[in-house]
Coordinates of C-alpha atoms in Angstrom, one line a residue:
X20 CA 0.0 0.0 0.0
X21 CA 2.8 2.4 1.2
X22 CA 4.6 1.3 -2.4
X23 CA 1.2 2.5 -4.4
X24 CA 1.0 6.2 -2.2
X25 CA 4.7 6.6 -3.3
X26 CA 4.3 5.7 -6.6
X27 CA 1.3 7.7 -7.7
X28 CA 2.8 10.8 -5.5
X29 CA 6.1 10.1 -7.8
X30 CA 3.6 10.3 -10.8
X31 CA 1.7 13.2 -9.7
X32 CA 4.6 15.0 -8.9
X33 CA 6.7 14.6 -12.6
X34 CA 2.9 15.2 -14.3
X35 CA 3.0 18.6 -12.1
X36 CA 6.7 19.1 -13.2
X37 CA 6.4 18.4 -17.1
X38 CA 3.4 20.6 -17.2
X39 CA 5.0 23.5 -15.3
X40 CA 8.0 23.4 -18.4
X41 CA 5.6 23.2 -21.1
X42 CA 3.7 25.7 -19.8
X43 CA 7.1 27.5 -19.2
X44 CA 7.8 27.0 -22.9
X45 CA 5.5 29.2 -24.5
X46 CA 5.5 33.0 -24.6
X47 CA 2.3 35.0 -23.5
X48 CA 0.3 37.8 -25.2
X49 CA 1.6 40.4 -22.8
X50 CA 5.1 38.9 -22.7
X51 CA 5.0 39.6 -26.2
X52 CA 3.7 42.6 -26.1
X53 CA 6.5 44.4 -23.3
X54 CA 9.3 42.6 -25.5
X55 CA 7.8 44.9 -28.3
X56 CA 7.4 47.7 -26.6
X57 CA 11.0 47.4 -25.2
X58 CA 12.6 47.0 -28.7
X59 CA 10.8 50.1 -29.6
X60 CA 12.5 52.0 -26.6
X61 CA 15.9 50.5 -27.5
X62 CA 15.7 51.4 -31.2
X63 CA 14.3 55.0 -30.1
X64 CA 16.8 55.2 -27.5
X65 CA 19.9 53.9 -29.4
X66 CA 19.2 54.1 -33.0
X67 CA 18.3 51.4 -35.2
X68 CA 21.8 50.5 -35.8
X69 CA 22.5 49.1 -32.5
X70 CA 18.8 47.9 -31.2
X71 CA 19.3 46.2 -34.4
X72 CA 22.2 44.3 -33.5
X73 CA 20.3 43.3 -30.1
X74 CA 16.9 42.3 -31.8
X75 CA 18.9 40.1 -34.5
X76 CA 21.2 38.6 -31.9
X77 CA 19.4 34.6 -31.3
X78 CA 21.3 34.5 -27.7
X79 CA 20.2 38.1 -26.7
X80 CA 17.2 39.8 -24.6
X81 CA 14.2 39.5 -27.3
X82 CA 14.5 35.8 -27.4
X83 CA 12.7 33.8 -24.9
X84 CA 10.9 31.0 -24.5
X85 CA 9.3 29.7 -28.3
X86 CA 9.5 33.0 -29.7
X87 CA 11.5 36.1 -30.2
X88 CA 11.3 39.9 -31.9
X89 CA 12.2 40.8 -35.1
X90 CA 12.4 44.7 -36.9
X91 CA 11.1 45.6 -40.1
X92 CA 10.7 48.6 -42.0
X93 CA 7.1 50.0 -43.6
X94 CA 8.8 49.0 -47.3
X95 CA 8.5 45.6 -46.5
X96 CA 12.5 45.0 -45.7
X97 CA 13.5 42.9 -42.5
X98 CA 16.2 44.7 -40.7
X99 CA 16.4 42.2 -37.6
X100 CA 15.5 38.8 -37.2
X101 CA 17.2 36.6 -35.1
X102 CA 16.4 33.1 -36.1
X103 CA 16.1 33.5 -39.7
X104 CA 18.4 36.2 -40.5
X105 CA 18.7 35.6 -44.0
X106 CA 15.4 37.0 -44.8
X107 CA 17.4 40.7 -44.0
X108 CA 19.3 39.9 -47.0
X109 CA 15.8 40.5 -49.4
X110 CA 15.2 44.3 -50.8
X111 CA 11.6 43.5 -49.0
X112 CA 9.3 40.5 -48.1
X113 CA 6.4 41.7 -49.6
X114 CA 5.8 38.7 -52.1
X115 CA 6.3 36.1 -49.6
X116 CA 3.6 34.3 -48.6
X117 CA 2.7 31.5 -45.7
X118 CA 1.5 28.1 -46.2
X119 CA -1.9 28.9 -46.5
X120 CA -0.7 31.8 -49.5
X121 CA -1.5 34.2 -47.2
X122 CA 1.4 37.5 -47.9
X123 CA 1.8 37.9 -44.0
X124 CA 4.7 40.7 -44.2
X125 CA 1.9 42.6 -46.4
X126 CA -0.5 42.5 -43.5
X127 CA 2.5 43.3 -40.9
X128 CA 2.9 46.5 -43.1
X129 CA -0.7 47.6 -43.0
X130 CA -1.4 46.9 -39.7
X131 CA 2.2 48.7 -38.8
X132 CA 1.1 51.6 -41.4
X133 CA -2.1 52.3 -40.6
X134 CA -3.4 51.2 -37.1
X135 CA 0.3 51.1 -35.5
X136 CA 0.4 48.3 -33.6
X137 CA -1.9 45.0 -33.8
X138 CA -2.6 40.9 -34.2
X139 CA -1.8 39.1 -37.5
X140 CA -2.8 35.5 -37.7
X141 CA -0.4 33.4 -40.1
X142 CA 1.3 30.1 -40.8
X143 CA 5.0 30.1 -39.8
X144 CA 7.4 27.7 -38.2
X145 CA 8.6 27.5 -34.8
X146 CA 12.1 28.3 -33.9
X147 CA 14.0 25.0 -34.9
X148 CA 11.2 23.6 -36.8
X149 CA 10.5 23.2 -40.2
X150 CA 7.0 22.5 -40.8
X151 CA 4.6 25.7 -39.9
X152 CA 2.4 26.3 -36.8
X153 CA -0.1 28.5 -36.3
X154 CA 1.1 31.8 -34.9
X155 CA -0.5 35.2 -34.1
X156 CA 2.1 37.9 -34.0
X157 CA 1.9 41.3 -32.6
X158 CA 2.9 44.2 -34.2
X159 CA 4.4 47.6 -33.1
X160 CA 5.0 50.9 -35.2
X161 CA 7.6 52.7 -33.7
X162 CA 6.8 56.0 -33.0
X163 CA 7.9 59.2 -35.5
X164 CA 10.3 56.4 -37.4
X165 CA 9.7 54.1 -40.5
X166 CA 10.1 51.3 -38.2
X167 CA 7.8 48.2 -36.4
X168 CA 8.6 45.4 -34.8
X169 CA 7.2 42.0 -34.0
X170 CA 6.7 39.3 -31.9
X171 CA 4.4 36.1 -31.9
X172 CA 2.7 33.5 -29.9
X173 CA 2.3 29.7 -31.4
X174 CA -1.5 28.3 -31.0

């Protein structure tokens, strides 16, 4: 009896653990939203020269967790991203499209362009994965600059 207690407290116990790191895995809504906002700050603060160097660094502050934060300009052309960083070497991004043919970096640009900040919904893969997942990313116009940036939650 005593050998059961222990063994389904063992088994609790590890079923509490593993769901305490999985849960730890995956970025929030407002966690992505305050690494946004703090990009913004850096790039207003130290130019986009140097945030960008931060934002595109894959062992630096704005990636955590499954996700990170990645810079763009309203002409389509990725000036930061960390885990794919040779999409910075395209003149702009515009005709890419996700799985589902939707042209996600057009929406980034409109949202970025005309509301300022705000959710696009998208197919893209996780960070170390090839096949795409579902992901909602947040977007952030910096303010009185030609800049936003992004950040995204898999579903």
């Amino acid at each position: 009896m005593k050998r059961s207690i222990r063994t389904i407290f063992i088994i609790f116990t590890l079923t509490i653990c593993f769901a305490a790191l999985a849960w730890a895995g995956s970025a929030t809504k407002d966690e992505v939203i305050a690494k946004c906002e703090a990009a913004a700050k850096l790039i207003q603060e130290k130019g986009v020269d140097a945030a960008s160097q931060a934002i595109g660094d894959k062992s630096g502050p704005f990636v955590w967790k499954d996700t990170y934060v990645f810079l763009m300009d309203l002409d389509g052309k990725m000036i930061a991203h960390p885990i794919k960083p040779e999409l910075t070497k395209n003149d702009n991004l515009l005709q890419v499209a996700d799985t589902d043919g939707k042209p996600l970096f057009v929406e980034f640009v409109k949202v970025a362009g005309s509301q300022g900040q705000g959710w696009v919904d998208y197919m893209w893969p996780k960070p170390g994965q090839d096949q795409p997942a579902a992901k909602s990313s947040y977007i952030y116009r910096i303010p009185n600059t030609p800049y936003f940036v992004g950040a995204g939650i898999y579903k």
